[in-house]
Amino acid sequence: MFTWIGRHKGYPGRIAREGREGTALVRLLIDEHGRLERAELARSSGHAALDALALEQIREAVPYPRPPRGLSSSQRGFLVPMTYRLDG
């Protein structure tokens, strides 16, 4: 799941130029087909732009890989840290 999301994650130049860094914690729930049922901010990064970016990138990663059959909805829920850091 985290690798899949990482493929859809980026750090737009506009936000990087502003020097924004932080980790937004996103709670998401996928259905049995890998579709996103819900995505919400569980903890803010401290920057509205990063929080919005994290939710946007979680939504853009759809469809997710199908979870194993027979999992309950609570087992298809994840807390995903979306960390944005400037290099150097």
JSON list of C-alpha atoms in Angstrom, two decimals:
[
{"chain": "A", "resi": 1, "resn": "MET", "atom": "CA", "xyz": [0.00, 0.00, 0.00]},
{"chain": "A", "resi": 2, "resn": "PHE", "atom": "CA", "xyz": [2.69, 2.51, 0.97]},
{"chain": "A", "resi": 3, "resn": "THR", "atom": "CA", "xyz": [4.77, 1.73, -2.12]},
{"chain": "A", "resi": 4, "resn": "TRP", "atom": "CA", "xyz": [1.71, 2.19, -4.31]},
{"chain": "A", "resi": 5, "resn": "ILE", "atom": "CA", "xyz": [0.97, 5.58, -2.78]},
{"chain": "A", "resi": 6, "resn": "GLY", "atom": "CA", "xyz": [4.63, 6.57, -3.05]},
{"chain": "A", "resi": 7, "resn": "ARG", "atom": "CA", "xyz": [4.42, 6.16, -6.83]},
{"chain": "A", "resi": 8, "resn": "HIS", "atom": "CA", "xyz": [1.72, 8.83, -6.91]},
{"chain": "A", "resi": 9, "resn": "LYS", "atom": "CA", "xyz": [3.38, 11.23, -4.51]},
{"chain": "A", "resi": 10, "resn": "GLY", "atom": "CA", "xyz": [5.20, 14.37, -5.54]},
{"chain": "A", "resi": 11, "resn": "TYR", "atom": "CA", "xyz": [6.38, 17.62, -4.03]},
{"chain": "A", "resi": 12, "resn": "PRO", "atom": "CA", "xyz": [5.26, 20.50, -6.27]},
{"chain": "A", "resi": 13, "resn": "GLY", "atom": "CA", "xyz": [7.83, 23.23, -6.82]},
{"chain": "A", "resi": 14, "resn": "ARG", "atom": "CA", "xyz": [5.43, 25.93, -5.67]},
{"chain": "A", "resi": 15, "resn": "ILE", "atom": "CA", "xyz": [5.13, 24.37, -2.21]},
{"chain": "A", "resi": 16, "resn": "ALA", "atom": "CA", "xyz": [8.83, 23.50, -2.05]},
{"chain": "A", "resi": 17, "resn": "ARG", "atom": "CA", "xyz": [9.77, 27.11, -2.91]},
{"chain": "A", "resi": 18, "resn": "GLU", "atom": "CA", "xyz": [7.66, 28.24, 0.03]},
{"chain": "A", "resi": 19, "resn": "GLY", "atom": "CA", "xyz": [9.78, 25.99, 2.26]},
{"chain": "A", "resi": 20, "resn": "ARG", "atom": "CA", "xyz": [6.81, 23.96, 3.47]},
{"chain": "A", "resi": 21, "resn": "GLU", "atom": "CA", "xyz": [7.73, 20.71, 5.21]},
{"chain": "A", "resi": 22, "resn": "GLY", "atom": "CA", "xyz": [5.75, 18.33, 7.36]},
{"chain": "A", "resi": 23, "resn": "THR", "atom": "CA", "xyz": [3.84, 15.10, 7.68]},
{"chain": "A", "resi": 24, "resn": "ALA", "atom": "CA", "xyz": [0.10, 14.88, 7.16]},
{"chain": "A", "resi": 25, "resn": "LEU", "atom": "CA", "xyz": [-1.45, 11.70, 8.53]},
{"chain": "A", "resi": 26, "resn": "VAL", "atom": "CA", "xyz": [-4.27, 10.49, 6.28]},
{"chain": "A", "resi": 27, "resn": "ARG", "atom": "CA", "xyz": [-6.86, 7.90, 7.27]},
{"chain": "A", "resi": 28, "resn": "LEU", "atom": "CA", "xyz": [-8.19, 6.00, 4.29]},
{"chain": "A", "resi": 29, "resn": "LEU", "atom": "CA", "xyz": [-10.54, 3.14, 3.65]},
{"chain": "A", "resi": 30, "resn": "ILE", "atom": "CA", "xyz": [-10.61, 1.07, 0.48]},
{"chain": "A", "resi": 31, "resn": "ASP", "atom": "CA", "xyz": [-13.31, -1.30, -0.65]},
{"chain": "A", "resi": 32, "resn": "GLU", "atom": "CA", "xyz": [-12.87, -4.92, -1.71]},
{"chain": "A", "resi": 33, "resn": "HIS", "atom": "CA", "xyz": [-12.14, -3.80, -5.29]},
{"chain": "A", "resi": 34, "resn": "GLY", "atom": "CA", "xyz": [-9.42, -1.29, -4.41]},
{"chain": "A", "resi": 35, "resn": "ARG", "atom": "CA", "xyz": [-11.65, 1.77, -4.76]},
{"chain": "A", "resi": 36, "resn": "LEU", "atom": "CA", "xyz": [-11.29, 4.56, -2.25]},
{"chain": "A", "resi": 37, "resn": "GLU", "atom": "CA", "xyz": [-14.28, 4.73, 0.08]},
{"chain": "A", "resi": 38, "resn": "ARG", "atom": "CA", "xyz": [-13.02, 7.49, 2.35]},
{"chain": "A", "resi": 39, "resn": "ALA", "atom": "CA", "xyz": [-9.98, 9.68, 2.85]},
{"chain": "A", "resi": 40, "resn": "GLU", "atom": "CA", "xyz": [-9.69, 12.18, 5.67]},
{"chain": "A", "resi": 41, "resn": "LEU", "atom": "CA", "xyz": [-7.01, 14.05, 7.50]},
{"chain": "A", "resi": 42, "resn": "ALA", "atom": "CA", "xyz": [-6.24, 12.35, 10.82]},
{"chain": "A", "resi": 43, "resn": "ARG", "atom": "CA", "xyz": [-3.47, 14.81, 11.77]},
{"chain": "A", "resi": 44, "resn": "SER", "atom": "CA", "xyz": [-2.40, 18.02, 10.11]},
{"chain": "A", "resi": 45, "resn": "SER", "atom": "CA", "xyz": [1.10, 18.68, 8.86]},
{"chain": "A", "resi": 46, "resn": "GLY", "atom": "CA", "xyz": [0.73, 22.22, 10.16]},
{"chain": "A", "resi": 47, "resn": "HIS", "atom": "CA", "xyz": [0.38, 23.60, 6.62]},
{"chain": "A", "resi": 48, "resn": "ALA", "atom": "CA", "xyz": [-2.97, 23.73, 4.84]},
{"chain": "A", "resi": 49, "resn": "ALA", "atom": "CA", "xyz": [-1.26, 23.38, 1.43]},
{"chain": "A", "resi": 50, "resn": "LEU", "atom": "CA", "xyz": [0.52, 20.16, 2.45]},
{"chain": "A", "resi": 51, "resn": "ASP", "atom": "CA", "xyz": [-2.65, 18.75, 4.01]},
{"chain": "A", "resi": 52, "resn": "ALA", "atom": "CA", "xyz": [-4.60, 19.41, 0.81]},
{"chain": "A", "resi": 53, "resn": "LEU", "atom": "CA", "xyz": [-1.78, 17.95, -1.30]},
{"chain": "A", "resi": 54, "resn": "ALA", "atom": "CA", "xyz": [-1.71, 14.77, 0.80]},
{"chain": "A", "resi": 55, "resn": "LEU", "atom": "CA", "xyz": [-5.45, 14.21, 0.38]},
{"chain": "A", "resi": 56, "resn": "GLU", "atom": "CA", "xyz": [-5.26, 14.98, -3.34]},
{"chain": "A", "resi": 57, "resn": "GLN", "atom": "CA", "xyz": [-2.42, 12.49, -3.90]},
{"chain": "A", "resi": 58, "resn": "ILE", "atom": "CA", "xyz": [-4.24, 9.78, -1.92]},
{"chain": "A", "resi": 59, "resn": "ARG", "atom": "CA", "xyz": [-7.26, 10.28, -4.20]},
{"chain": "A", "resi": 60, "resn": "GLU", "atom": "CA", "xyz": [-5.09, 10.26, -7.34]},
{"chain": "A", "resi": 61, "resn": "ALA", "atom": "CA", "xyz": [-3.61, 6.86, -6.42]},
{"chain": "A", "resi": 62, "resn": "VAL", "atom": "CA", "xyz": [-6.96, 5.15, -7.17]},
{"chain": "A", "resi": 63, "resn": "PRO", "atom": "CA", "xyz": [-7.47, 2.36, -7.94]},
{"chain": "A", "resi": 64, "resn": "TYR", "atom": "CA", "xyz": [-5.48, 0.71, -5.20]},
{"chain": "A", "resi": 65, "resn": "PRO", "atom": "CA", "xyz": [-4.37, -2.91, -5.39]},
{"chain": "A", "resi": 66, "resn": "ARG", "atom": "CA", "xyz": [-7.20, -5.22, -4.37]},
{"chain": "A", "resi": 67, "resn": "PRO", "atom": "CA", "xyz": [-6.93, -6.32, -0.76]},
{"chain": "A", "resi": 68, "resn": "PRO", "atom": "CA", "xyz": [-7.07, -10.03, 0.04]},
{"chain": "A", "resi": 69, "resn": "ARG", "atom": "CA", "xyz": [-10.60, -11.49, -0.01]},
{"chain": "A", "resi": 70, "resn": "GLY", "atom": "CA", "xyz": [-12.58, -11.71, 3.19]},
{"chain": "A", "resi": 71, "resn": "LEU", "atom": "CA", "xyz": [-11.13, -8.68, 4.98]},
{"chain": "A", "resi": 72, "resn": "SER", "atom": "CA", "xyz": [-13.55, -6.65, 7.05]},
{"chain": "A", "resi": 73, "resn": "SER", "atom": "CA", "xyz": [-13.81, -2.91, 6.47]},
{"chain": "A", "resi": 74, "resn": "SER", "atom": "CA", "xyz": [-11.70, -2.28, 9.58]},
{"chain": "A", "resi": 75, "resn": "GLN", "atom": "CA", "xyz": [-8.96, -4.40, 8.01]},
{"chain": "A", "resi": 76, "resn": "ARG", "atom": "CA", "xyz": [-9.12, -2.32, 4.82]},
{"chain": "A", "resi": 77, "resn": "GLY", "atom": "CA", "xyz": [-8.47, 0.91, 6.70]},
{"chain": "A", "resi": 78, "resn": "PHE", "atom": "CA", "xyz": [-5.03, 2.49, 6.82]},
{"chain": "A", "resi": 79, "resn": "LEU", "atom": "CA", "xyz": [-3.24, 5.41, 8.45]},
{"chain": "A", "resi": 80, "resn": "VAL", "atom": "CA", "xyz": [-0.79, 6.77, 5.91]},
{"chain": "A", "resi": 81, "resn": "PRO", "atom": "CA", "xyz": [1.89, 9.33, 6.79]},
{"chain": "A", "resi": 82, "resn": "MET", "atom": "CA", "xyz": [2.43, 11.66, 3.84]},
{"chain": "A", "resi": 83, "resn": "THR", "atom": "CA", "xyz": [5.81, 13.25, 4.54]},
{"chain": "A", "resi": 84, "resn": "TYR", "atom": "CA", "xyz": [7.14, 16.18, 2.54]},
{"chain": "A", "resi": 85, "resn": "ARG", "atom": "CA", "xyz": [10.75, 17.26, 3.13]},
{"chain": "A", "resi": 86, "resn": "LEU", "atom": "CA", "xyz": [13.10, 19.53, 1.28]},
{"chain": "A", "resi": 87, "resn": "ASP", "atom": "CA", "xyz": [16.35, 17.89, 0.22]},
{"chain": "A", "resi": 88, "resn": "GLY", "atom": "CA", "xyz": [19.48, 19.66, 1.38]}
]
